[in-house]
């Protein structure tokens, strides 16, 4: 069934069709009333002939009447261009009010630059053409909304706000002043640094359309139509169909034709968990090739930015500039299409506090994603708690391994198990890792403190030995898998010494503690004499987040190192001693690097990597006893890219007391009508200066980076997208094919079909009309006249004779 794209209302079409059907019937009835009955005896034989052929005559007259009705209806349908989808926009631009809704994609993928400018430039040029489509017509309205503003319709608390309040132009009448208004609006527009969900934009569009009354509506979506945004056709089709059901036409305008090469930095941060001043810190850098073209000879520039965290009286926060040091360039030989490559490099900070590392790529199709920032907090030392109730022999071996010669920045501290019982949670949070060295048992309070510490991200390491109370570990620390200890224990066993065949006692598994299996000849010299073995049935269970990092001689029933995730923290159990009682590993050269790797794994929960993205709110809190409510947010300037910078500026904010935490809190960058998302719309380094009760200003620093998912350059296939949008059936064109003055085209396939049907019906109508009318030839007429005269004469003679 063809879709009626031009009817203002079903009632009008019902009246038109009804009138055209009734008109031929009415004319036919009127023509019948024009004939008058005349009594004539000579016509009796003609009436008999008429009655004999009456049904056939009526059928021909009915067909004639139906053909005339069909001719009128086809003529109407041709004039209305029924079924011509390409003329939908033209039909809506009638005398009634037409509302043009333009949804403008300003996500940062629209900054894709080619020789004729960016995709966003082309979108703005098309925006002017859309306006020109309406300027020469009456009763035209115009609404413009950017994608970045459509996303703010849904606030941080999940409640929808009025979409029209976020529109750049809302229901503006297209009059003589509109062209200047549109130009002024375009001058204020630029590509955002955000990755915007197209579904949020379509929801906002549906809300805008739902607010209109008795208006024709046309939706224009100006975008680059990347695969990452339009790869959920079912949901998009449903949203577009809801818009289409309101009577609105949808026109998708693609502002990008070809995919261009693009690289983006997806990760920059410490690869290790020891972040101590004066100690080298390894950083990990990851670059992704976000296009279909391979990239070669990639160079990444690196810088460190060092700040002082205390503001002098004569300084203003926005004038607080860092000390910039350029690091050696990182090279990547090649990155295949769609793949990532990572490199590690060292940085060195002499001072404690927050330090910035910045990585920069050369300019390519999209410049915004060529820079990436990281803020790393460097401490004076990393405290490690060693709980050793014996003669501290095991503790001394472990302390020497994790901080040989004081070079690693780790600060071991010895305590007894009573410290775990009596320590507060704040005291335990001072330690990156807690090691328990051959502890027989803990008090109930000690167990609770240890589990609470691990749940909050702390690392816990267990070394077993001759003093280990197996029953206590099973009942209190393991507790059927609910406790902090990663596995149940069965009994201590001796590892028999091999005489003839030499098999390495430590058999590493594929685990971070042993990179690439840690194939080190020195590791083969380690001898394990005794371990505490778990029950055999535990080995056959599905253990979830518990993994075996190493076994003794590769025998699965003899696990040596077991790692487990507990809450936010990591737990490692070594089923032998840290000293020489049950093994000689502590005297082997592989012991220090292995312990440092275990230390790094355990401390990861304390230094969880988190990337703050542009557009995601940041929560700042402060203790009322130490700080006042005033906060100064210092933001980077706009258009901050790899090769340019802009002055920073300060924004004053006020914190409020949170009723739950009883702390000063403020959420920066919150989306919504009352939020301040524009304050944090630029990638870069942000400072929040808080004033202490003694009037000293202290900075909290964080980095915002562009969302790397927006960097994907793949463009959706037009044919497959339109095929998947079965319900909505939008029009899809390129920006250079946009027609500001659409014309109704009579050459569509449906129009041609209607024209052929109309010609055929006209021919049939003429044939039926000829068939039911009287057409006598002259000779035949004379014959009939002569025969009639003869009959009349014979009749008169017979009458006279009688």
Short mmCIF file of C-alpha atoms in Angstrom, two decimals, residues 435-717:
data_model
loop_
_atom_site.label_atom_id
_atom_site.label_comp_id
_atom_site.label_asym_id
_atom_site.label_seq_id
_atom_site.Cartn_x
_atom_site.Cartn_y
_atom_site.Cartn_z
CA UNK A 435 52.45 -9.19 54.21
CA UNK A 436 51.71 -11.89 56.80
CA UNK A 437 54.81 -14.05 57.29
CA UNK A 438 54.10 -17.52 58.74
CA UNK A 439 51.41 -16.19 61.11
CA UNK A 440 49.73 -18.92 63.14
CA UNK A 441 46.44 -17.12 63.82
CA UNK A 442 44.81 -13.67 64.12
CA UNK A 443 42.27 -12.23 66.51
CA UNK A 444 38.75 -11.74 65.16
CA UNK A 445 39.29 -7.98 65.01
CA UNK A 446 42.50 -8.54 63.07
CA UNK A 447 40.69 -10.70 60.50
CA UNK A 448 37.97 -8.07 60.02
CA UNK A 449 40.52 -5.27 59.63
CA UNK A 450 42.48 -7.30 57.10
CA UNK A 451 39.39 -8.09 55.01
CA UNK A 452 38.18 -4.49 55.14
CA UNK A 453 41.62 -3.31 54.00
CA UNK A 454 41.63 -5.73 51.06
CA UNK A 455 38.08 -4.90 50.00
CA UNK A 456 38.99 -1.21 49.72
CA UNK A 457 41.87 -1.95 47.34
CA UNK A 458 44.75 -2.91 49.62
CA UNK A 459 47.07 -5.77 48.69
CA UNK A 460 47.63 -8.73 51.04
CA UNK A 461 50.43 -11.28 50.71
CA UNK A 462 50.65 -14.53 52.70
CA UNK A 463 53.78 -16.64 53.24
CA UNK A 464 53.21 -19.96 54.98
CA UNK A 465 55.58 -21.96 57.11
CA UNK A 466 56.00 -24.30 60.08
CA UNK A 467 53.89 -22.08 62.38
CA UNK A 468 50.86 -21.92 60.07
CA UNK A 469 47.70 -23.12 61.82
CA UNK A 470 45.90 -24.93 58.99
CA UNK A 471 42.58 -25.20 60.85
CA UNK A 472 42.54 -21.46 61.59
CA UNK A 473 43.31 -20.58 57.98
CA UNK A 474 40.50 -22.81 56.71
CA UNK A 475 37.89 -21.76 59.26
CA UNK A 476 38.63 -18.04 59.70
CA UNK A 477 40.62 -16.80 56.69
CA UNK A 478 39.27 -19.02 53.85
CA UNK A 479 35.70 -19.67 55.16
CA UNK A 480 34.50 -21.73 52.19
CA UNK A 481 35.75 -19.14 49.72
CA UNK A 482 34.19 -16.13 51.46
CA UNK A 483 37.32 -15.02 53.30
CA UNK A 484 40.47 -13.20 52.29
CA UNK A 485 42.69 -16.29 51.96
CA UNK A 486 42.49 -17.67 48.40
CA UNK A 487 42.37 -21.45 48.97
CA UNK A 488 41.80 -24.15 51.60
CA UNK A 489 44.79 -26.01 53.09
CA UNK A 490 45.21 -29.72 53.68
CA UNK A 491 48.65 -30.62 55.03
CA UNK A 492 52.35 -29.84 54.79
CA UNK A 493 54.27 -32.16 52.48
CA UNK A 494 57.96 -32.64 51.73
CA UNK A 495 59.09 -32.31 48.15
CA UNK A 496 61.36 -35.23 47.34
CA UNK A 497 64.76 -34.33 45.97
CA UNK A 498 65.46 -35.44 42.42
CA UNK A 499 68.66 -37.44 42.03
CA UNK A 500 68.96 -38.48 38.40
CA UNK A 501 66.66 -36.13 36.49
CA UNK A 502 66.76 -32.41 37.17
CA UNK A 503 63.35 -30.67 36.77
CA UNK A 504 63.02 -27.01 37.84
CA UNK A 505 61.15 -26.84 41.12
CA UNK A 506 59.38 -23.57 40.20
CA UNK A 507 57.21 -24.01 37.11
CA UNK A 508 55.70 -20.60 36.20
CA UNK A 509 52.27 -20.35 34.59
CA UNK A 510 51.11 -17.60 32.21
CA UNK A 511 50.69 -14.91 34.85
CA UNK A 512 51.81 -11.27 35.43
CA UNK A 513 54.10 -12.39 38.25
CA UNK A 514 56.18 -14.31 35.70
CA UNK A 515 56.33 -12.32 32.45
CA UNK A 516 56.59 -14.62 29.42
CA UNK A 517 57.08 -17.55 31.78
CA UNK A 518 60.17 -15.83 33.23
CA UNK A 519 62.67 -18.15 31.49
CA UNK A 520 65.65 -17.43 33.71
CA UNK A 521 68.36 -20.05 34.27
CA UNK A 522 68.75 -18.85 37.86
CA UNK A 523 65.11 -19.74 38.55
CA UNK A 524 65.90 -23.35 37.63
CA UNK A 525 68.35 -23.50 40.56
CA UNK A 526 65.69 -22.84 43.18
CA UNK A 527 64.93 -25.81 45.40
CA UNK A 528 61.55 -26.13 47.13
CA UNK A 529 61.79 -28.51 50.08
CA UNK A 530 58.36 -28.20 51.66
CA UNK A 531 54.92 -26.70 50.95
CA UNK A 532 51.42 -26.81 52.41
CA UNK A 533 49.20 -28.60 49.92
CA UNK A 534 45.51 -27.78 49.29
CA UNK A 535 42.88 -30.54 49.19
CA UNK A 536 42.78 -32.45 45.91
CA UNK A 537 39.07 -31.66 45.45
CA UNK A 538 39.83 -27.89 45.45
CA UNK A 539 41.97 -28.32 42.35
CA UNK A 540 39.03 -29.76 40.41
CA UNK A 541 36.64 -26.94 41.28
CA UNK A 542 35.88 -23.88 39.19
CA UNK A 543 37.75 -21.23 41.13
CA UNK A 544 36.42 -17.96 39.65
CA UNK A 545 38.94 -15.16 40.14
CA UNK A 546 41.50 -17.42 41.81
CA UNK A 547 44.45 -18.38 39.59
CA UNK A 548 47.60 -20.44 40.06
CA UNK A 549 50.72 -18.44 39.15
CA UNK A 550 53.27 -21.22 39.68
CA UNK A 551 53.43 -24.88 40.65
CA UNK A 552 56.17 -27.13 41.96
CA UNK A 553 57.69 -29.05 39.05
CA UNK A 554 54.55 -28.48 36.97
CA UNK A 555 52.50 -30.83 39.15
CA UNK A 556 49.00 -29.32 39.42
CA UNK A 557 48.41 -30.85 42.86
CA UNK A 558 51.42 -28.91 44.16
CA UNK A 559 50.53 -25.22 43.65
CA UNK A 560 53.19 -22.82 44.92
CA UNK A 561 51.78 -19.31 44.26
CA UNK A 562 48.03 -18.61 44.14
CA UNK A 563 46.49 -15.22 43.33
CA UNK A 564 42.94 -14.12 44.22
CA UNK A 565 40.77 -11.02 43.79
CA UNK A 566 39.06 -9.89 46.99
CA UNK A 567 36.85 -6.82 46.67
CA UNK A 568 38.97 -4.11 45.04
CA UNK A 569 42.22 -5.62 46.26
CA UNK A 570 44.53 -8.46 45.25
CA UNK A 571 45.68 -11.32 47.48
CA UNK A 572 48.66 -13.62 46.84
CA UNK A 573 49.45 -16.76 48.85
CA UNK A 574 52.92 -18.36 48.62
CA UNK A 575 52.56 -21.86 50.08
CA UNK A 576 56.13 -21.92 51.34
CA UNK A 577 58.35 -19.63 53.43
CA UNK A 578 59.87 -16.24 52.63
CA UNK A 579 63.05 -17.36 54.38
CA UNK A 580 65.37 -20.35 53.93
CA UNK A 581 63.43 -22.76 56.19
CA UNK A 582 61.49 -24.54 53.39
CA UNK A 583 63.34 -23.38 50.24
CA UNK A 584 66.44 -21.59 49.01
CA UNK A 585 64.55 -19.11 46.83
CA UNK A 586 65.28 -16.24 49.21
CA UNK A 587 69.03 -16.73 48.48
CA UNK A 588 68.50 -16.86 44.68
CA UNK A 589 68.98 -13.89 42.35
CA UNK A 590 65.42 -14.23 41.00
CA UNK A 591 63.84 -13.64 44.41
CA UNK A 592 64.06 -9.78 44.43
CA UNK A 593 62.56 -9.25 40.93
CA UNK A 594 59.84 -11.82 41.63
CA UNK A 595 58.93 -10.15 44.92
CA UNK A 596 58.85 -6.73 43.23
CA UNK A 597 56.44 -8.12 40.62
CA UNK A 598 54.27 -9.53 43.40
CA UNK A 599 54.47 -6.17 45.17
CA UNK A 600 53.39 -4.39 41.99
CA UNK A 601 50.44 -6.75 41.50
CA UNK A 602 49.29 -6.38 45.10
CA UNK A 603 49.49 -2.59 45.04
CA UNK A 604 47.45 -2.21 41.82
CA UNK A 605 44.19 -1.99 43.75
CA UNK A 606 45.57 1.07 45.54
CA UNK A 607 46.55 2.71 42.27
CA UNK A 608 43.73 1.69 39.98
CA UNK A 609 44.09 3.25 36.55
CA UNK A 610 41.20 5.57 35.76
CA UNK A 611 40.82 7.78 32.71
CA UNK A 612 38.69 10.89 33.05
CA UNK A 613 36.94 11.64 29.77
CA UNK A 614 35.69 14.98 28.56
CA UNK A 615 32.02 15.30 29.43
CA UNK A 616 32.14 12.97 32.46
CA UNK A 617 31.55 14.80 35.79
CA UNK A 618 34.32 14.98 38.41
CA UNK A 619 33.51 14.76 42.11
CA UNK A 620 35.57 16.94 44.49
CA UNK A 621 35.29 16.61 48.27
CA UNK A 622 37.02 18.19 51.27
CA UNK A 623 36.87 17.94 55.04
CA UNK A 624 35.08 20.94 56.61
CA UNK A 625 37.54 20.85 59.50
CA UNK A 626 40.43 21.55 57.13
CA UNK A 627 38.90 23.49 54.23
CA UNK A 628 36.40 26.22 53.54
CA UNK A 629 33.58 26.04 50.95
CA UNK A 630 35.30 28.20 48.30
CA UNK A 631 36.78 26.45 45.26
CA UNK A 632 38.52 27.88 42.19
CA UNK A 633 38.44 25.80 39.03
CA UNK A 634 41.26 26.56 36.58
CA UNK A 635 40.50 25.21 33.10
CA UNK A 636 42.60 25.02 29.93
CA UNK A 637 41.78 27.33 27.05
CA UNK A 638 39.73 26.20 24.07
CA UNK A 639 41.23 24.57 20.97
CA UNK A 640 44.00 22.99 22.99
CA UNK A 641 45.70 20.57 20.57
CA UNK A 642 49.10 19.03 20.09
CA UNK A 643 50.61 22.11 18.50
CA UNK A 644 48.94 25.06 20.15
CA UNK A 645 47.77 26.21 23.53
CA UNK A 646 45.51 28.83 24.97
CA UNK A 647 45.55 30.79 28.23
CA UNK A 648 44.01 29.11 31.24
CA UNK A 649 41.27 30.89 33.13
CA UNK A 650 39.69 30.58 36.58
CA UNK A 651 36.06 29.98 37.55
CA UNK A 652 34.79 30.47 41.08
CA UNK A 653 32.64 27.72 42.59
CA UNK A 654 31.00 27.07 45.96
CA UNK A 655 30.97 23.66 47.66
CA UNK A 656 28.05 22.40 49.71
CA UNK A 657 27.89 20.07 52.71
CA UNK A 658 26.72 16.59 51.71
CA UNK A 659 24.22 15.25 54.24
CA UNK A 660 25.50 11.68 53.95
CA UNK A 661 29.27 12.15 54.11
CA UNK A 662 29.20 15.44 56.05
CA UNK A 663 31.92 16.72 53.73
CA UNK A 664 32.17 19.65 51.36
CA UNK A 665 31.36 18.32 47.88
CA UNK A 666 30.97 19.70 44.39
CA UNK A 667 30.38 17.94 41.07
CA UNK A 668 32.20 19.60 38.19
CA UNK A 669 31.15 19.14 34.59
CA UNK A 670 27.67 17.84 35.39
CA UNK A 671 25.33 17.78 32.40
CA UNK A 672 21.92 19.32 32.71
CA UNK A 673 20.12 22.62 32.76
CA UNK A 674 21.64 23.62 36.09
CA UNK A 675 25.05 22.02 35.46
CA UNK A 676 28.31 23.53 34.29
CA UNK A 677 29.36 21.06 31.59
CA UNK A 678 30.83 23.89 29.49
CA UNK A 679 33.39 24.49 32.24
CA UNK A 680 34.98 21.13 31.47
CA UNK A 681 34.51 20.74 27.73
CA UNK A 682 38.19 20.88 26.72
CA UNK A 683 40.84 18.15 27.01
CA UNK A 684 43.78 19.06 29.21
CA UNK A 685 44.80 19.65 32.82
CA UNK A 686 42.34 21.07 35.35
CA UNK A 687 43.19 22.45 38.79
CA UNK A 688 40.78 22.78 41.67
CA UNK A 689 42.20 25.15 44.28
CA UNK A 690 40.74 24.71 47.75
CA UNK A 691 41.29 27.16 50.56
CA UNK A 692 42.35 25.71 53.88
CA UNK A 693 41.19 27.13 57.17
CA UNK A 694 44.59 28.86 57.53
CA UNK A 695 43.93 30.63 54.16
CA UNK A 696 46.50 28.52 52.31
CA UNK A 697 45.45 27.37 48.82
CA UNK A 698 46.00 23.71 47.90
CA UNK A 699 45.49 22.25 44.41
CA UNK A 700 43.78 19.04 43.38
CA UNK A 701 44.78 18.25 39.80
CA UNK A 702 43.25 15.92 37.22
CA UNK A 703 43.37 15.34 33.47
CA UNK A 704 40.51 15.12 30.98
CA UNK A 705 41.06 13.29 27.69
CA UNK A 706 38.88 12.83 24.59
CA UNK A 707 36.98 9.57 24.34
CA UNK A 708 39.08 7.33 22.01
CA UNK A 709 35.93 5.57 20.75
CA UNK A 710 34.99 8.75 18.86
CA UNK A 711 38.22 8.50 16.85
CA UNK A 712 37.06 5.48 14.82
CA UNK A 713 36.91 6.57 11.18
CA UNK A 714 34.92 3.73 9.56
CA UNK A 715 31.87 5.08 7.67
CA UNK A 716 28.62 3.12 7.64
CA UNK A 717 27.67 1.57 4.31
#
